[in-house]
PDB file of C-alpha atoms in Angstrom:
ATOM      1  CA  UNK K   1     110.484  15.243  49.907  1.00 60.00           C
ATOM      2  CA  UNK K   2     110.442  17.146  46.772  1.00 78.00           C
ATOM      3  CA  UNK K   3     109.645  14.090  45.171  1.00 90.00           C
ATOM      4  CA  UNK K   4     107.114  12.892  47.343  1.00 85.00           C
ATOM      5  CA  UNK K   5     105.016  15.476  47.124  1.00 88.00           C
ATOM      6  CA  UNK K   6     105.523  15.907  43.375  1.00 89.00           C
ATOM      7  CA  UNK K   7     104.512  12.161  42.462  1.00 86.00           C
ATOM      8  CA  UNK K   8     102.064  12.529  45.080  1.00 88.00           C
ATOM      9  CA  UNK K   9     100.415  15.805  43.429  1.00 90.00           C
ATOM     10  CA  UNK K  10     101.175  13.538  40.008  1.00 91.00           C
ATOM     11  CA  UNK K  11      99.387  10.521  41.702  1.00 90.00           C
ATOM     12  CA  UNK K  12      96.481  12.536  42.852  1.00 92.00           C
ATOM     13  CA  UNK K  13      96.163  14.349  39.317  1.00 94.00           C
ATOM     14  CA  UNK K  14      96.444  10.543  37.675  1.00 94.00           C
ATOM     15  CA  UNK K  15      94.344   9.447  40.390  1.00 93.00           C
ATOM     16  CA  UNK K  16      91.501  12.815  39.995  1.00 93.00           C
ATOM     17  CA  UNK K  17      91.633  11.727  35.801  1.00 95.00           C
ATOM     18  CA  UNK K  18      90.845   8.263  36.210  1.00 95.00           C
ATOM     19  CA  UNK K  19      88.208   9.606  38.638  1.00 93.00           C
ATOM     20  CA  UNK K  20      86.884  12.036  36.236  1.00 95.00           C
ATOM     21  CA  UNK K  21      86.955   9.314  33.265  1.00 96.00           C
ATOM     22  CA  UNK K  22      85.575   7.094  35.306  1.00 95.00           C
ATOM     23  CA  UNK K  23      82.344   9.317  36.165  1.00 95.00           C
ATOM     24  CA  UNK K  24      82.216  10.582  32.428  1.00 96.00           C
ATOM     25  CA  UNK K  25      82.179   6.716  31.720  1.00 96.00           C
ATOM     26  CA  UNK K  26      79.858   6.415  34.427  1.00 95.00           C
ATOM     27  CA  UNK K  27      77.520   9.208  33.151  1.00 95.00           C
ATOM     28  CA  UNK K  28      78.118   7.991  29.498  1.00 96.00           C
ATOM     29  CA  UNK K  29      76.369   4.753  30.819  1.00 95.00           C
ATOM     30  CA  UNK K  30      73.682   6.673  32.907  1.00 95.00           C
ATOM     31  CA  UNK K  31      73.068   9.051  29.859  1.00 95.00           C
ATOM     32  CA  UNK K  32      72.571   5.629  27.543  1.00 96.00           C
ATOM     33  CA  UNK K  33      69.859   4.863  30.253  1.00 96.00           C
ATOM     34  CA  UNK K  34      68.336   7.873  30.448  1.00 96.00           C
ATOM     35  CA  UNK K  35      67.789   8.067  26.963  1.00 96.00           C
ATOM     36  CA  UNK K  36      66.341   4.566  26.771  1.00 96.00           C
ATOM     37  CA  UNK K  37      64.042   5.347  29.609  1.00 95.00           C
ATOM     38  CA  UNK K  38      63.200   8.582  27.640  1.00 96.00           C
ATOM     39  CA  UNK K  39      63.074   6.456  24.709  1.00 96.00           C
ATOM     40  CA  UNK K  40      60.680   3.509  26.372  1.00 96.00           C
ATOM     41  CA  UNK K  41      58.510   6.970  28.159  1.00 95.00           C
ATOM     42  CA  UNK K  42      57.863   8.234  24.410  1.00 95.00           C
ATOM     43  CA  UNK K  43      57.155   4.954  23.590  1.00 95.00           C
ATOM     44  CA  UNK K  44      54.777   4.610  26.237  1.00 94.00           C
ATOM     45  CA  UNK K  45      53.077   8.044  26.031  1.00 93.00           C
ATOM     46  CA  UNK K  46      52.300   7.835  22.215  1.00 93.00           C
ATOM     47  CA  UNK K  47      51.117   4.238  22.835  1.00 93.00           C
ATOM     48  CA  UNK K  48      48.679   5.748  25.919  1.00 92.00           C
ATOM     49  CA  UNK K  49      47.981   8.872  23.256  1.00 92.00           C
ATOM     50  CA  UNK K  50      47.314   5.930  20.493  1.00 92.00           C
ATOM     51  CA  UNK K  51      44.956   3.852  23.091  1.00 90.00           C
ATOM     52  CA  UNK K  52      43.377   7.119  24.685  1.00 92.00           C
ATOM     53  CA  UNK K  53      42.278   8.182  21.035  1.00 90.00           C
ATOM     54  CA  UNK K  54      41.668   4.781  19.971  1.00 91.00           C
ATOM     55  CA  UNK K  55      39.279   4.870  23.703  1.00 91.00           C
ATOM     56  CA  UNK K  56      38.015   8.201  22.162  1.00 91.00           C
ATOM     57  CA  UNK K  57      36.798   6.744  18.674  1.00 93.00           C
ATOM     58  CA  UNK K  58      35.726   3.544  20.062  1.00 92.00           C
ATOM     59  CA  UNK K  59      33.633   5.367  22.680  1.00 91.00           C
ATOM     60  CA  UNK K  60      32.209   7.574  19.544  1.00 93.00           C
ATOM     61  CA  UNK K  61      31.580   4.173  17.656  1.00 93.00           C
ATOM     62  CA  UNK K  62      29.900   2.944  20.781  1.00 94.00           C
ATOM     63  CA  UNK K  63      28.040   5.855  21.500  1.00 93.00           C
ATOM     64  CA  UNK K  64      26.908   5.561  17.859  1.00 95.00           C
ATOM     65  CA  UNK K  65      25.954   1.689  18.043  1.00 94.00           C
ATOM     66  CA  UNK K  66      24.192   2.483  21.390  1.00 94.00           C
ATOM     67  CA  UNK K  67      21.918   5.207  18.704  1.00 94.00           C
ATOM     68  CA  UNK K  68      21.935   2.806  16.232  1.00 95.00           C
ATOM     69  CA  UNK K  69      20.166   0.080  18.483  1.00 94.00           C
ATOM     70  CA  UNK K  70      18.351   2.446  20.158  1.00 94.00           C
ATOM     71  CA  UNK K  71      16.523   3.161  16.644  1.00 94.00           C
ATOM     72  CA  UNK K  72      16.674  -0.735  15.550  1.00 94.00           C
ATOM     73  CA  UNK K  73      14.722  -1.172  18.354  1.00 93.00           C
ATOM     74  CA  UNK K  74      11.926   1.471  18.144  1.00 94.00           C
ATOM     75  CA  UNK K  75      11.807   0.192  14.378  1.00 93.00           C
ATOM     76  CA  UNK K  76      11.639  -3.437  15.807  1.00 93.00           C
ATOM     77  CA  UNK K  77       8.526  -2.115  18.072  1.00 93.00           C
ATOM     78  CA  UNK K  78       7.326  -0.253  14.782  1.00 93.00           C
ATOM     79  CA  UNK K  79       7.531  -3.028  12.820  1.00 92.00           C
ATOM     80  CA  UNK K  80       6.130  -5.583  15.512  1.00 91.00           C
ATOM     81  CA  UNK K  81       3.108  -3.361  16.124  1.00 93.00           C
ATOM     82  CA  UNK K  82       3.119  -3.209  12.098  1.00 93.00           C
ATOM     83  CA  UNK K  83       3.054  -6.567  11.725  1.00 93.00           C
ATOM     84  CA  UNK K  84       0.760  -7.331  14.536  1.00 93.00           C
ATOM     85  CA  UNK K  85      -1.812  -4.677  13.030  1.00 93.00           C
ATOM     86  CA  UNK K  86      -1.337  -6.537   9.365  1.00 92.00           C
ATOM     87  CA  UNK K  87      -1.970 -10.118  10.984  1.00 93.00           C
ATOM     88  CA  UNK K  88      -5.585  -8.325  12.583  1.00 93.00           C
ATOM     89  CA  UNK K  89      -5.925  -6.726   8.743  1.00 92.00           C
ATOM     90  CA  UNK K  90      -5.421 -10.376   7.423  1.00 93.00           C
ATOM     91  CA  UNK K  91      -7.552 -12.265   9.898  1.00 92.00           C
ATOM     92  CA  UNK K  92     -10.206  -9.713   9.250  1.00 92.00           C
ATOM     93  CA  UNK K  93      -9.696  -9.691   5.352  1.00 92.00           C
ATOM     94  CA  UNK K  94      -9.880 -13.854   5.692  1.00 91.00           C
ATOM     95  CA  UNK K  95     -13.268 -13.735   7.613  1.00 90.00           C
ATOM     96  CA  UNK K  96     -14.913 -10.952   5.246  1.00 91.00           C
ATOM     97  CA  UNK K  97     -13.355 -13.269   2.854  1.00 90.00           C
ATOM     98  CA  UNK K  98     -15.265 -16.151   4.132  1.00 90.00           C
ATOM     99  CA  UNK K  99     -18.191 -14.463   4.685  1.00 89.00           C
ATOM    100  CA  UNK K 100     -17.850 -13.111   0.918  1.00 90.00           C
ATOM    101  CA  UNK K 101     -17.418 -16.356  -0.480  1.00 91.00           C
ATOM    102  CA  UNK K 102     -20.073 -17.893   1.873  1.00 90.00           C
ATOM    103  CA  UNK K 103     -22.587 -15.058   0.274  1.00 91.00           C
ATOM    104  CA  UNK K 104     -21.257 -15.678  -3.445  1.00 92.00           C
ATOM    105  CA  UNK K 105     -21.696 -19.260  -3.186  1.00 92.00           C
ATOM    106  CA  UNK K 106     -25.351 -18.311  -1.719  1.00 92.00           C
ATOM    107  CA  UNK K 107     -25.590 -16.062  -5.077  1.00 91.00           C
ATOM    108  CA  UNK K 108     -24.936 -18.632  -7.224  1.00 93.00           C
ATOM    109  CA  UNK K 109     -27.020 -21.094  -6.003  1.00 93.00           C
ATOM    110  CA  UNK K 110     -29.493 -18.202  -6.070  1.00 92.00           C
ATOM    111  CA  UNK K 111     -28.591 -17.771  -9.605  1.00 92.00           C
ATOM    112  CA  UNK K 112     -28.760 -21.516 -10.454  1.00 93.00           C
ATOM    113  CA  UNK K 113     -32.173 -21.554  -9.029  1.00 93.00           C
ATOM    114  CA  UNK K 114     -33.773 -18.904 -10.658  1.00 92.00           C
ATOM    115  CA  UNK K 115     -31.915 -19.884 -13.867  1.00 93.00           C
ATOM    116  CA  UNK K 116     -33.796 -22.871 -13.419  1.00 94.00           C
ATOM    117  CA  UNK K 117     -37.415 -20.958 -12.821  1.00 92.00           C
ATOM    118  CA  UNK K 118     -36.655 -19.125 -15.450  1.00 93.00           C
ATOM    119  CA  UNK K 119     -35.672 -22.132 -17.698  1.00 93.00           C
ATOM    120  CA  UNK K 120     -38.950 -23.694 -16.601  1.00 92.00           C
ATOM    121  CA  UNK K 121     -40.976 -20.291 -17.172  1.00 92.00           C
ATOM    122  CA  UNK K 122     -39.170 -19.989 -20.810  1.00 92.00           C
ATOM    123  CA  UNK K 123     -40.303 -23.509 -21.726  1.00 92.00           C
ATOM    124  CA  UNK K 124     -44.174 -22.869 -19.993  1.00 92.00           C
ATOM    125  CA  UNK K 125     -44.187 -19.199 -21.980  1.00 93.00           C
ATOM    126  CA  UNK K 126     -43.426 -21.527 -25.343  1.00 93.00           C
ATOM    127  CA  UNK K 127     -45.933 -24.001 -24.278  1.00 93.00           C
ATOM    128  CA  UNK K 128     -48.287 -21.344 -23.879  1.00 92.00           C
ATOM    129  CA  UNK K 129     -46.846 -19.819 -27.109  1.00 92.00           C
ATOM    130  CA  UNK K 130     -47.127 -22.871 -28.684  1.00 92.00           C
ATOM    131  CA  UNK K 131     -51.067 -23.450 -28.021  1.00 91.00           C
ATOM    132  CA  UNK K 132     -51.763 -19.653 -28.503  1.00 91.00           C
ATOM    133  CA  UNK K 133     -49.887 -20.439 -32.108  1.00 92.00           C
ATOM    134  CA  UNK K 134     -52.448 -23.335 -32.369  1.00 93.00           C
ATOM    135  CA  UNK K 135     -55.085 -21.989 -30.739  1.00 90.00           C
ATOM    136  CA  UNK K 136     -54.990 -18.777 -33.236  1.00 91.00           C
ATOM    137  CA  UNK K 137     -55.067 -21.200 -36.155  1.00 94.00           C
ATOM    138  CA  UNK K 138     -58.234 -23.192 -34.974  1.00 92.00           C
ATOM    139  CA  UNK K 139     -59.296 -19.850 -34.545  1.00 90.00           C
ATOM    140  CA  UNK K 140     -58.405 -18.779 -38.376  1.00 91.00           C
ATOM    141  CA  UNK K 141     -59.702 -22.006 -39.258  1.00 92.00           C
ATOM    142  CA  UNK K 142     -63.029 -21.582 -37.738  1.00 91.00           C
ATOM    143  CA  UNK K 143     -63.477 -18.082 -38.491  1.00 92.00           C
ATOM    144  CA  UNK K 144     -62.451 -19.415 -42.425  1.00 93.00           C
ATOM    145  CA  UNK K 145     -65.167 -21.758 -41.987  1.00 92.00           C
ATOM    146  CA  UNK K 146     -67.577 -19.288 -40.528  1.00 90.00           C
ATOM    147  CA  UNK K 147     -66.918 -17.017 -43.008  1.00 92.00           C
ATOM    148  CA  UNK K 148     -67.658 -19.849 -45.665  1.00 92.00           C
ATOM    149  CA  UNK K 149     -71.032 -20.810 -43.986  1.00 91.00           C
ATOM    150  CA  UNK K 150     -71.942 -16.679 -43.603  1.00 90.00           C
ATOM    151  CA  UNK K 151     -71.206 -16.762 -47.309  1.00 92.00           C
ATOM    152  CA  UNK K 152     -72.769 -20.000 -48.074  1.00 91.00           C
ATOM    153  CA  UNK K 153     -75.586 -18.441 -46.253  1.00 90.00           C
ATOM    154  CA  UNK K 154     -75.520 -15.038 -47.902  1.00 91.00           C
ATOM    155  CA  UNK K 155     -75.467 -16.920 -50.938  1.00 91.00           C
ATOM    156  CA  UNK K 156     -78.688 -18.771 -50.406  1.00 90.00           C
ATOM    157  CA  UNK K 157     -80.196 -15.423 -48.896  1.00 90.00           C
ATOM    158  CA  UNK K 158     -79.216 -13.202 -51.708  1.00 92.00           C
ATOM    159  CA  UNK K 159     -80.960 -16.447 -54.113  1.00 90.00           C
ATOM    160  CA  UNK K 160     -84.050 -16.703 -51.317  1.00 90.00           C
ATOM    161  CA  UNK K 161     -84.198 -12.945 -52.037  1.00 91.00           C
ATOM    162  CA  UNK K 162     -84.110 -13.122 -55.817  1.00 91.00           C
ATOM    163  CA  UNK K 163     -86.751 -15.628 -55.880  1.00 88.00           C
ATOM    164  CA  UNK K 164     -89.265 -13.568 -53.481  1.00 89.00           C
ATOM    165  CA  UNK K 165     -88.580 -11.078 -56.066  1.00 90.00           C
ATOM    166  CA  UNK K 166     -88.930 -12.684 -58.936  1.00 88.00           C
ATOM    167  CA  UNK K 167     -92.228 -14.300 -57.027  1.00 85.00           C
ATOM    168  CA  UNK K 168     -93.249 -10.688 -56.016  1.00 86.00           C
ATOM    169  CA  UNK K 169     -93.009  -9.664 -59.817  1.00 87.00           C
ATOM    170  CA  UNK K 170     -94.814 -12.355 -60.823  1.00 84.00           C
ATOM    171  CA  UNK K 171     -97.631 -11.809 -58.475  1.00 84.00           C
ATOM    172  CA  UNK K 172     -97.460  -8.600 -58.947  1.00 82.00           C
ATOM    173  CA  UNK K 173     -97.906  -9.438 -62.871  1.00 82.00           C
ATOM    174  CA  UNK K 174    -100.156 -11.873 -62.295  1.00 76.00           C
ATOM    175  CA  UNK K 175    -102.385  -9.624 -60.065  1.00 72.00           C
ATOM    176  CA  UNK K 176    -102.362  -7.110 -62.519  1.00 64.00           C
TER     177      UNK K 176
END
């Protein structure tokens, strides 16, 4: 019995090893998949960390567009009510425009008319000019002439007056 007991204590050593390798294999295997669970967890926690601050910037970037549009669009209201008031500016620049050309076309027909008049009153002033030219040299002529029958005249008064003197004298001698 010896025996028994001794290959049974041997058996139940052999069988406590293969036990015990068997669990350290068993563990070695459990370990592997622990550490590719940790593995896969890391993976998936610096992924969430990489989309969570990815989230983060994209929210900032949003945040920012959401600014950014909110200003495009006040400078989209600016520049409609810009653009509106210009278009009133321009439609009220075209009509003084119109009425500005209307008024200079009235001018120059204005000006066209009295250049006329005053074409017309240039060539009746030379007219006139003209026959107060001719006029002043019947004038000189006649005045010429009177001056030649005053002198004509003096002429035959200053010898009518010689000859009553020398008649005088010679009454005046022959009275004597």
């Amino acid at each position: 019995m010896k025996s028994f007991q001794q290959n049974l204590l041997i058996l139940l050593a052999l069988s406590l090893c293969a036990l015990c390798a068997y669990q350290w294999y068993g563990q070695t295997l459990q370990r592997k998949e622990i550490a590719g669970l940790n593995q896969l967890l890391y993976d998936k926690s610096a992924a969430v960390q990489s989309y969570t601050n990815s989230i983060k910037t994209m929210d900032r970037q949003i945040a920012q567009m959401d600014g950014r549009i909110t200003e495009l669009k006040e400078i989209a209201k600016t520049n409609d009510q810009l653009v509106l008031s210009q278009k009133r500016d321009l439609s009220r620049l075209q009509a003084s425009n119109s009425g500005l050309t209307n008024q200079i076309t009235e001018y120059k027909k204005a000006v066209e008319s009295l250049e006329t008049k005053i074409k017309d009153a240039y060539a009746g002033i030379k007219k006139q000019n003209d026959a107060m030219k001719e006029l002043a040299t019947q004038r000189d002529d006649f005045i010429k002439k009177l001056n030649d029958a005053v002198k004509d005249r003096n002429d035959v008064a200053s010898k009518y007056n010689e000859l009553v003197d020398r008649f005088d004298k010679l009454q005046a001698v022959g009275n004597k």
